Coordinates of C-alpha atoms and ligand atoms in Angstrom, one line a residue:
M1399 CA -26.9 5.0 21.9
N1400 CA -27.6 8.6 20.7
A1401 CA -25.4 10.6 18.3
Q1402 CA -28.1 13.6 17.6
P1403 CA -26.4 16.5 16.5
A1404 CA -27.6 20.0 17.4
A1405 CA -29.2 20.3 14.1
S1406 CA -28.9 18.5 10.6
L1407 CA -27.1 21.4 8.7
F1408 CA -24.7 23.9 9.4
I1409 CA -25.0 27.3 7.5
N1410 CA -23.5 30.7 8.1
G1411 CA -21.7 29.3 11.2
Q1412 CA -24.8 28.0 13.0
P1413 CA -26.6 24.7 13.2
V1414 CA -29.8 25.0 11.3
E1415 CA -32.5 22.3 11.0
G1416 CA -33.2 20.9 7.7
Q1417 CA -36.5 21.5 6.0
G1418 CA -36.5 18.4 3.6
D1419 CA -37.0 14.7 4.0
A1420 CA -36.2 12.7 6.9
L1421 CA -32.8 11.2 7.0
P1422 CA -32.4 8.8 9.8
V1423 CA -28.9 7.6 10.7
F1424 CA -28.3 4.0 11.7
Y1425 CA -25.4 2.4 13.7
P1426 CA -24.3 -0.4 11.3
Y1427 CA -23.4 -2.8 14.1
T1428 CA -27.0 -3.0 15.7
G1429 CA -29.2 -1.4 13.0
Q1430 CA -30.2 1.1 16.0
E1431 CA -31.3 4.6 14.8
I1432 CA -28.8 7.1 16.6
A1433 CA -29.5 10.2 14.9
S1434 CA -32.8 11.6 13.1
L1435 CA -31.8 14.3 10.6
R1436 CA -33.7 16.0 7.9
E1437 CA -32.3 16.9 4.3
A1438 CA -31.7 20.5 3.2
S1439 CA -34.7 21.9 1.1
G1440 CA -33.8 23.4 -2.2
A1441 CA -34.2 26.9 -0.7
Q1442 CA -31.6 25.9 1.9
V1443 CA -29.2 24.5 -0.7
A1444 CA -29.4 27.8 -2.5
E1445 CA -28.9 29.7 0.8
A1446 CA -25.9 27.7 1.7
C1447 CA -24.4 28.6 -1.6
K1448 CA -25.2 32.2 -1.3
V1449 CA -24.0 32.7 2.2
A1450 CA -20.7 30.9 1.0
A1451 CA -20.4 33.3 -1.9
E1452 CA -20.7 36.1 0.4
A1453 CA -18.3 34.9 3.0
Q1454 CA -15.7 33.9 0.6
V1455 CA -14.9 37.4 -0.4
E1456 CA -13.7 38.3 3.1
W1457 CA -12.0 35.0 3.6
A1458 CA -10.0 35.5 0.4
A1459 CA -8.8 38.9 1.3
M1460 CA -7.1 37.6 4.4
A1461 CA -3.5 37.1 4.5
P1462 CA -2.7 33.4 3.5
V1463 CA -0.7 32.8 6.6
E1464 CA -3.6 34.0 8.8
R1465 CA -6.0 31.3 6.8
G1466 CA -3.3 29.0 7.3
R1467 CA -3.3 29.6 11.1
V1468 CA -7.1 28.7 11.2
L1469 CA -6.5 25.4 9.4
S1470 CA -3.7 24.5 11.8
R1471 CA -5.7 25.2 14.7
A1472 CA -8.6 23.2 13.5
A1473 CA -6.0 20.4 13.1
A1474 CA -4.8 20.7 16.8
I1475 CA -8.4 20.6 18.1
I1476 CA -9.2 17.5 16.2
R1477 CA -6.1 15.7 17.7
E1478 CA -7.2 16.9 21.3
R1479 CA -10.6 15.4 20.6
N1480 CA -9.5 12.3 18.5
E1481 CA -11.1 9.8 20.9
E1482 CA -14.5 11.5 21.1
L1483 CA -14.4 12.0 17.3
S1484 CA -13.2 8.6 16.5
R1485 CA -16.2 7.1 18.5
L1486 CA -18.6 9.1 16.5
E1487 CA -17.0 7.8 13.2
T1488 CA -17.2 4.5 14.5
L1489 CA -21.1 4.9 15.1
D1490 CA -21.5 6.6 11.8
T1491 CA -19.7 4.1 9.7
G1492 CA -19.5 0.8 11.8
K1493 CA -15.6 0.8 11.2
P1494 CA -13.6 -0.7 14.1
I1495 CA -12.6 1.9 16.7
Q1496 CA -9.1 0.6 16.4
E1497 CA -9.1 1.9 12.7
T1498 CA -10.9 5.2 13.2
L1499 CA -8.5 6.1 16.2
V1500 CA -5.6 6.3 13.7
A1501 CA -7.1 6.5 9.9
D1502 CA -9.9 8.8 9.9
W1503 CA -9.9 12.2 11.8
E1504 CA -6.0 11.8 12.2
S1505 CA -5.8 11.8 8.4
G1506 CA -8.1 14.7 8.3
A1507 CA -6.1 16.5 10.9
A1508 CA -2.8 15.8 8.8
A1509 CA -4.5 17.5 5.7
L1510 CA -5.6 20.7 7.7
E1511 CA -2.0 20.8 9.1
Y1512 CA -0.4 20.3 5.7
F1513 CA -2.5 22.9 3.7
G1514 CA -2.3 25.3 6.6
G1515 CA 1.4 25.3 6.3
L1516 CA 1.3 25.5 2.6
A1517 CA -1.1 28.2 2.5
A1518 CA 1.5 30.9 2.8
T1519 CA 3.9 29.5 0.4
V1520 CA 1.8 29.8 -2.7
T1521 CA 3.2 32.4 -5.1
G1522 CA 2.8 33.4 -8.8
Q1523 CA 5.4 34.0 -11.3
M1524 CA 7.3 37.1 -12.7
I1525 CA 7.7 36.7 -16.4
P1526 CA 10.6 39.0 -18.0
L1527 CA 9.4 40.3 -21.5
G1528 CA 12.3 42.7 -22.2
R1529 CA 11.0 46.2 -21.7
D1530 CA 7.8 45.0 -20.6
W1531 CA 6.9 42.1 -18.0
A1532 CA 4.2 39.8 -17.0
Y1533 CA 3.1 38.3 -13.7
T1534 CA 0.6 35.7 -12.4
I1535 CA -1.6 35.5 -9.5
R1536 CA -3.0 32.2 -8.2
E1537 CA -6.5 33.1 -7.3
P1538 CA -9.2 31.1 -5.5
L1539 CA -12.0 29.7 -7.5
G1540 CA -14.8 31.1 -5.4
V1541 CA -17.4 28.6 -4.0
C1542 CA -16.3 24.8 -4.0
V1543 CA -18.7 22.1 -3.5
G1544 CA -17.6 18.9 -1.9
I1545 CA -19.7 15.7 -2.1
G1546 CA -18.5 12.5 0.1
A1547 CA -18.8 8.9 -0.1
W1548 CA -19.7 7.0 3.1
N1549 CA -16.5 4.9 3.6
Y1550 CA -14.1 7.6 5.2
P1551 CA -16.6 10.6 5.7
S1552 CA -14.6 12.8 8.1
Q1553 CA -11.4 12.2 6.1
I1554 CA -13.1 13.1 2.9
A1555 CA -14.7 16.2 4.3
C1556 CA -11.1 17.4 5.4
W1557 CA -9.2 16.3 2.4
K1558 CA -11.5 18.6 0.4
A1559 CA -12.0 21.6 2.8
A1560 CA -8.3 21.9 3.6
P1561 CA -6.9 22.8 0.2
A1562 CA -10.0 24.6 -0.9
L1563 CA -10.0 26.9 2.3
A1564 CA -6.1 27.2 2.3
M1565 CA -6.6 28.8 -1.1
G1566 CA -9.4 31.4 -0.1
N1567 CA -12.1 29.5 -1.4
A1568 CA -15.5 28.9 0.6
M1569 CA -17.1 25.3 0.7
V1570 CA -20.5 23.9 0.8
F1571 CA -19.8 20.1 1.8
K1572 CA -22.6 17.3 1.4
P1573 CA -21.6 14.2 3.2
S1574 CA -23.0 10.8 2.0
E1575 CA -26.6 10.3 3.3
E1576 CA -25.2 7.0 4.8
T1577 CA -22.7 8.8 7.1
P1578 CA -23.8 12.6 7.7
L1579 CA -22.4 13.1 11.3
G1580 CA -18.7 13.9 10.9
A1581 CA -18.9 16.7 8.5
L1582 CA -21.0 18.7 11.0
K1583 CA -18.3 18.4 13.7
L1584 CA -15.8 19.6 11.2
A1585 CA -17.9 22.7 10.7
E1586 CA -18.0 23.3 14.4
I1587 CA -14.4 22.7 14.9
L1588 CA -13.4 25.2 12.1
I1589 CA -15.5 27.8 13.8
E1590 CA -13.9 27.2 17.0
A1591 CA -10.5 27.6 15.1
G1592 CA -11.5 30.8 14.0
L1593 CA -12.9 30.5 10.5
P1594 CA -15.5 33.3 9.6
A1595 CA -19.1 32.2 9.6
G1596 CA -20.3 31.0 6.1
V1597 CA -16.9 29.9 4.8
F1598 CA -17.5 26.2 5.5
N1599 CA -21.1 25.1 5.4
V1600 CA -22.6 21.5 5.5
V1601 CA -26.0 20.5 3.8
Q1602 CA -27.4 17.0 4.1
G1603 CA -29.2 14.8 1.6
R1604 CA -29.3 12.0 -0.9
G1605 CA -28.4 12.4 -4.6
A1606 CA -30.9 15.1 -5.5
V1607 CA -29.3 17.5 -2.9
G1608 CA -26.1 16.8 -4.4
A1609 CA -27.3 17.5 -7.9
A1610 CA -28.9 20.7 -6.9
L1611 CA -25.6 21.8 -5.4
V1612 CA -23.6 21.2 -8.5
T1613 CA -25.9 23.4 -10.8
D1614 CA -26.2 26.3 -8.0
P1615 CA -25.1 29.5 -9.9
H1616 CA -22.7 30.5 -7.0
V1617 CA -20.6 27.4 -7.5
A1618 CA -17.4 27.3 -9.3
K1619 CA -16.1 23.9 -8.6
V1620 CA -17.3 20.5 -7.6
S1621 CA -15.1 17.8 -5.9
L1622 CA -16.8 14.4 -5.8
T1623 CA -15.7 11.4 -4.0
G1624 CA -18.2 8.5 -5.1
S1625 CA -18.7 5.9 -7.7
V1626 CA -18.1 6.1 -11.5
P1627 CA -21.6 6.4 -12.5
T1628 CA -22.3 9.2 -10.0
G1629 CA -19.0 10.8 -11.3
Q1630 CA -20.3 10.7 -14.8
K1631 CA -23.6 12.5 -14.1
V1632 CA -21.8 15.3 -11.7
Y1633 CA -19.0 15.8 -14.4
A1634 CA -21.7 16.2 -17.1
A1635 CA -23.8 18.5 -14.9
A1636 CA -20.8 20.7 -14.0
A1637 CA -19.7 21.0 -17.5
A1638 CA -22.8 23.1 -18.5
G1639 CA -21.6 26.0 -16.3
M1640 CA -18.0 25.1 -17.3
R1641 CA -17.2 24.4 -13.6
H1642 CA -13.9 23.0 -12.5
V1643 CA -14.1 19.3 -11.1
T1644 CA -12.2 16.9 -9.2
M1645 CA -13.4 13.2 -9.5
E1646 CA -12.3 10.7 -7.0
L1647 CA -14.1 7.6 -8.1
G1648 CA -14.1 3.9 -7.9
G1649 CA -11.5 1.1 -8.9
K1650 CA -10.8 -2.5 -9.4
S1651 CA -7.1 -2.0 -8.8
P1652 CA -4.3 -4.7 -9.5
L1653 CA -1.9 -6.0 -6.7
I1654 CA 0.8 -7.9 -8.7
I1655 CA 2.9 -10.5 -6.7
F1656 CA 6.1 -11.9 -8.2
D1657 CA 7.5 -15.1 -7.0
D1658 CA 10.7 -13.3 -5.7
A1659 CA 8.4 -11.2 -3.3
N1660 CA 9.0 -11.4 0.5
L1661 CA 5.9 -13.5 1.0
D1662 CA 4.9 -12.5 4.4
D1663 CA 4.9 -8.8 3.4
A1664 CA 2.9 -9.5 0.1
V1665 CA 0.3 -11.4 2.2
G1666 CA 0.2 -8.5 4.8
A1667 CA -0.3 -6.1 1.8
A1668 CA -2.9 -8.1 0.1
I1669 CA -4.9 -8.3 3.5
L1670 CA -4.6 -4.5 3.9
A1671 CA -5.4 -4.0 0.2
N1672 CA -8.7 -5.9 0.5
F1673 CA -10.0 -6.2 4.0
Y1674 CA -9.1 -2.8 6.0
S1675 CA -12.5 -0.9 6.7
S1676 CA -14.1 -4.1 5.8
G1677 CA -13.0 -3.8 2.2
Q1678 CA -14.9 -0.4 1.8
I1679 CA -11.9 1.4 0.2
C1680 CA -11.6 2.8 -3.4
S1681 CA -8.0 2.1 -3.9
N1682 CA -8.2 -1.6 -2.8
G1683 CA -6.1 -4.0 -4.9
T1684 CA -8.9 -6.4 -5.5
R1685 CA -7.5 -8.2 -8.2
V1686 CA -4.5 -10.0 -6.6
F1687 CA -2.3 -11.3 -9.5
V1688 CA 0.0 -14.1 -8.0
Q1689 CA 2.8 -15.6 -10.0
S1690 CA 1.9 -19.3 -10.6
G1691 CA 5.0 -20.8 -8.6
I1692 CA 4.0 -19.2 -5.4
R1693 CA 0.1 -19.3 -5.7
D1694 CA -0.3 -22.3 -3.3
A1695 CA 2.1 -20.9 -0.7
F1696 CA 0.4 -17.5 -0.9
L1697 CA -3.2 -18.9 -0.6
E1698 CA -1.9 -21.1 2.4
K1699 CA -0.3 -18.2 4.4
L1700 CA -3.1 -15.9 3.5
T1701 CA -6.0 -18.4 4.9
A1702 CA -4.0 -19.1 8.0
R1703 CA -3.7 -15.4 8.8
L1704 CA -7.4 -14.5 8.1
A1705 CA -8.5 -17.4 10.4
A1706 CA -7.0 -15.5 13.3
I1707 CA -8.9 -12.2 12.4
R1708 CA -11.4 -10.8 15.2
I1709 CA -14.7 -9.9 14.0
G1710 CA -17.2 -8.3 16.1
D1711 CA -18.4 -5.1 18.0
P1712 CA -16.6 -2.2 16.4
L1713 CA -16.4 -0.4 19.9
D1714 CA -14.4 -3.0 21.2
P1715 CA -10.5 -2.0 20.8
D1716 CA -9.6 -5.5 19.9
T1717 CA -12.0 -5.9 16.9
Q1718 CA -10.3 -5.9 13.6
H1719 CA -13.1 -6.4 11.2
G1720 CA -16.3 -4.6 11.6
P1721 CA -19.9 -4.7 9.8
I1722 CA -20.8 -3.4 6.4
V1723 CA -22.1 0.0 6.3
S1724 CA -25.7 -0.8 5.5
P1725 CA -28.0 -3.6 4.9
A1726 CA -28.4 -2.6 1.1
Q1727 CA -24.5 -2.6 0.7
A1728 CA -24.3 -5.8 2.4
A1729 CA -26.9 -7.5 0.1
R1730 CA -24.9 -5.9 -2.9
I1731 CA -21.7 -7.7 -1.7
R1732 CA -23.5 -11.0 -1.0
A1733 CA -24.9 -10.9 -4.5
A1734 CA -21.3 -10.6 -5.8
I1735 CA -20.0 -13.5 -3.7
T1736 CA -22.8 -15.6 -5.0
A1737 CA -22.3 -14.8 -8.5
G1738 CA -18.5 -15.6 -8.1
E1739 CA -19.4 -19.1 -6.9
Q1740 CA -21.8 -19.5 -9.7
E1741 CA -19.3 -18.4 -12.4
G1742 CA -16.9 -21.1 -11.0
A1743 CA -14.4 -19.4 -9.0
R1744 CA -13.2 -21.4 -5.8
L1745 CA -14.0 -19.9 -2.6
V1746 CA -11.0 -20.4 -0.2
A1747 CA -11.9 -18.2 2.6
G1748 CA -15.0 -16.5 4.1
G1749 CA -18.3 -16.4 2.5
V1750 CA -21.5 -14.3 2.7
G1751 CA -21.6 -14.1 6.4
E1752 CA -24.5 -13.2 8.5
G1753 CA -26.4 -10.0 9.3
A1754 CA -24.4 -6.9 9.0
F1755 CA -21.1 -8.9 8.9
I1756 CA -19.3 -10.4 5.8
P1757 CA -16.0 -11.9 6.8
P1758 CA -12.8 -11.6 4.7
T1759 CA -13.5 -13.5 1.6
V1760 CA -11.0 -14.9 -1.1
F1761 CA -11.6 -16.5 -4.4
A1762 CA -8.9 -18.5 -6.3
D1763 CA -9.0 -20.0 -9.8
A1764 CA -11.0 -16.9 -11.2
T1765 CA -10.6 -15.8 -14.6
D1766 CA -10.3 -12.2 -15.8
Q1767 CA -13.8 -12.3 -17.4
M1768 CA -15.6 -13.2 -14.2
T1769 CA -17.6 -10.3 -12.6
L1770 CA -15.5 -10.9 -9.7
A1771 CA -12.7 -9.6 -11.6
T1772 CA -14.4 -6.8 -13.6
D1773 CA -16.7 -5.2 -11.1
E1774 CA -16.0 -3.1 -8.1
I1775 CA -17.7 -4.9 -5.1
F1776 CA -16.6 -2.4 -2.4
G1777 CA -16.7 -4.8 0.3
P1778 CA -14.2 -7.6 1.7
V1779 CA -13.9 -9.8 -1.3
M1780 CA -10.4 -10.5 -2.8
T1781 CA -10.2 -12.2 -6.1
T1782 CA -6.7 -14.1 -6.7
L1783 CA -5.6 -14.6 -10.4
A1784 CA -2.6 -16.7 -11.4
F1785 CA -0.1 -15.4 -13.9
D1786 CA 3.1 -16.4 -15.6
T1787 CA 5.0 -13.7 -17.1
E1788 CA 5.6 -9.8 -16.8
E1789 CA 4.4 -9.1 -20.2
E1790 CA 1.2 -11.1 -19.6
V1791 CA 0.2 -9.6 -16.3
I1792 CA 0.9 -5.9 -17.4
R1793 CA -1.7 -6.5 -20.1
R1794 CA -4.2 -8.1 -17.9
A1795 CA -4.0 -5.7 -15.2
N1796 CA -4.6 -2.8 -17.6
A1797 CA -7.6 -4.5 -19.3
T1798 CA -9.9 -2.5 -17.2
G1799 CA -11.7 0.8 -17.5
F1800 CA -10.7 1.9 -14.1
G1801 CA -7.2 3.2 -13.1
L1802 CA -7.2 4.3 -9.6
A1803 CA -4.4 2.2 -8.0
A1804 CA -1.8 -0.5 -8.5
G1805 CA 0.7 -2.2 -6.5
V1806 CA 3.8 -4.5 -7.2
F1807 CA 5.7 -6.7 -4.9
T1808 CA 8.9 -8.1 -6.1
Q1809 CA 12.6 -7.9 -4.6
D1810 CA 13.8 -7.0 -8.3
L1811 CA 13.6 -3.1 -8.1
T1812 CA 14.3 -2.8 -11.8
R1813 CA 11.3 -4.8 -12.5
A1814 CA 9.1 -3.0 -10.1
H1815 CA 10.0 0.4 -11.8
R1816 CA 9.5 -1.1 -15.3
M1817 CA 6.3 -2.4 -14.3
I1818 CA 4.9 0.9 -12.6
A1819 CA 6.0 2.8 -15.9
R1820 CA 3.4 0.6 -17.9
L1821 CA 0.7 0.4 -15.3
E1822 CA -2.4 2.6 -16.2
A1823 CA -3.0 3.9 -12.5
G1824 CA -2.8 7.2 -10.8
T1825 CA -1.5 5.8 -7.5
C1826 CA 1.0 3.1 -7.2
W1827 CA 2.8 1.3 -4.7
I1828 CA 6.1 -0.9 -4.7
N1829 CA 6.3 -3.4 -1.9
A1830 CA 3.6 -1.4 0.0
Y1831 CA -0.3 -0.9 -0.6
N1832 CA -3.0 1.6 0.4
L1833 CA -0.7 4.2 2.2
T1834 CA -1.8 7.6 1.3
P1835 CA 0.1 10.2 3.4
V1836 CA -0.9 13.7 2.8
E1837 CA 2.5 14.7 1.3
M1838 CA 1.6 12.5 -1.6
P1839 CA -0.8 13.2 -4.6
F1840 CA -3.7 10.7 -4.8
G1841 CA -6.1 10.1 -7.6
G1842 CA -7.1 8.1 -10.5
V1843 CA -6.9 7.9 -14.3
K1844 CA -9.4 6.4 -17.0
L1845 CA -12.7 6.0 -15.4
S1846 CA -11.3 6.4 -11.9
G1847 CA -11.1 10.1 -11.9
I1848 CA -9.8 13.6 -12.8
G1849 CA -7.6 15.7 -10.6
R1850 CA -5.6 14.9 -7.4
E1851 CA -6.1 15.4 -3.7
N1852 CA -3.5 15.9 -1.2
S1853 CA 0.1 17.2 -1.8
A1854 CA 0.9 20.6 -3.3
A1855 CA -0.6 19.2 -6.5
A1856 CA -4.2 19.7 -4.8
I1857 CA -3.5 23.6 -4.8
E1858 CA -3.9 23.7 -8.5
H1859 CA -7.1 22.1 -8.5
Y1860 CA -8.6 24.8 -6.0
S1861 CA -7.2 27.9 -7.8
Q1862 CA -6.9 29.5 -11.1
L1863 CA -4.1 31.6 -12.6
K1864 CA -4.6 35.3 -13.4
T1865 CA -2.0 36.5 -16.0
V1866 CA -1.3 40.2 -15.9
Y1867 CA 0.7 41.9 -18.7
V1868 CA 2.6 45.1 -17.5
G1869 CA 3.6 47.7 -20.5
M1870 CA 6.5 49.8 -19.2
G1871 CA 6.7 52.2 -22.1
G1872 CA 4.3 53.9 -24.9
V1873 CA 1.9 52.0 -26.8
D1874 CA 2.8 51.7 -30.5
A1875 CA -0.7 51.5 -32.4
P1876 CA -0.5 50.9 -36.1
Y1877 CA -2.8 53.7 -36.9
Ligands
NAD1211 N1 -11.1 7.8 -5.4 C1 -11.5 8.2 -4.0 O1 -10.9 8.8 -3.4 C2 -12.8 7.4 -3.5 C3 -12.8 7.2 -1.9 C4 -13.9 6.6 -1.3 C5 -14.8 5.9 -2.3 N2 -14.8 6.1 -3.6 C6 -15.8 5.3 -4.3 O2 -17.0 5.7 -3.9 C7 -18.0 4.6 -4.0 C8 -18.7 4.3 -2.8 O3 -19.4 5.4 -2.3 P1 -20.8 5.6 -2.5 O4 -21.8 4.5 -2.5 O5 -21.4 6.7 -1.4 O6 -20.9 6.3 -3.9 P2 -22.1 7.1 -4.7 O7 -21.5 7.5 -6.1 O8 -23.5 6.4 -4.6 O9 -22.3 8.4 -3.8 C9 -21.4 9.6 -3.6 C10 -22.1 10.7 -3.2 O10 -22.6 11.5 -4.4 C11 -23.9 11.8 -4.0 N3 -24.7 11.7 -5.3 C12 -25.4 10.5 -5.7 N4 -26.1 11.0 -6.9 C13 -25.7 12.4 -7.3 C14 -25.9 13.2 -8.2 N5 -26.6 12.8 -9.2 N6 -25.3 14.5 -8.1 C15 -24.6 14.8 -7.2 N7 -24.2 13.9 -5.9 C16 -24.9 12.8 -6.0 C17 -24.3 10.9 -2.8 O11 -25.4 11.3 -2.2 C18 -22.8 10.5 -2.2 O12 -22.9 11.8 -1.2 C19 -17.2 3.5 -4.7 O13 -17.3 3.5 -6.0 C20 -15.9 4.0 -4.2 O14 -14.7 3.3 -5.0 C21 -13.8 6.6 -4.3

């Protein structure tokens, strides 16, 4: 298997070889090296930002409808090549092809399509002031840096590039060092769709390359998808230059299931909220609060459904559960499972697994204080917690520093809305979980983040207002 790209970086419309350290790419299923990349050197990071700053001027001067057309074309190209791109995504991430065919590039194409359409609709305001008046112009920020996590590499690249480019910004994107391949394809596709050279650039590297991007003098904004500790470092570094930020960080989200819920749907949602992409999803509802009366029935249905899951070769279209992205991540997940057992939680399904695979794992009889219930694991580990009353479960669900997402399952819709109003989470679902259509704002509160991706809300995070006062008469100076 070989997924070697033309070169490691993409700068000024061209593949460019990196001049930094080696960056091998492994297929998580076999551990085989499928591409040998190199990180960007410090000079290449600076060059990418400079090129982006130059290209941004021309791009911002284009009519928004023309910019939108480029993005729409890119969306169409992605959809034409979805099969080939999804295969590459599976090699890069190890996620089952049945997922990557529908959830990765397709979601990226939807973002390009959506913001392509939105580009020409963004207008300013006219503010009447009597004789005088004012108006506002929504302007691009300039050069935006995008930094990605490894779980949805191509989707993340598109979710950041689409609103940034639609508003007339340029972007330098650094994918996760674990999954560097998809962003290079996006760069090629955007050029093919008509994007001027230099408007979207890709540099590769580990954290130090990301850190160099954040403080480059050309950079006006940083959008990071990653963990809370990285977010804290990036936010602090960005603050020195008063740069804008969007932070899409981790979570430990509650999924609350009341005893009047449709149990089959609730079990299905708990599965989607914990095991899709082998559990490597930021918004996962990993604290599943189940009302005491249905706890046994819930666990029985859940374990029966998990017993039927097909685990294996991610390129086999029948496979439903693939490997973990890297041996290091698998080791971290295994340590969390072992700690859960040692702390006294009851393992009712799964376990530490073997090699690259960790099966869907479910704990019962956990308490809120166990690390299982406090720490983000970012793997296929569900912790179920029993509760009795609405008041109690709201208090326990909110007792975390995170605030990315939350879900409520109940047939009583008054209760559902009452609950949602009090849950401290940026993205919530009622009788559904983990659905993130591009039309809907996505993001977190508390430690889980700042800003929103997707929807018209993202436009505000990739632009700034200029206010213009227009004097229509004489100037009355006091002396
Ligand atoms: N909220 C969301 O939308 C969302 C989506 C996916 C993943 N996540 C979160 O991402 C995490 C998993 O991804 P990960 O392990 O790749 O996260 P990570 O924080 O280790 O790395 C994220 C990115 O930041 C870069 N980075 C690391 N140190 C940096 C620094 N000092 N300056 C600049 N960049 C730096 C990394 O190279 C990588 O590209 C989880 O916490 C998960 O919840 C959040």
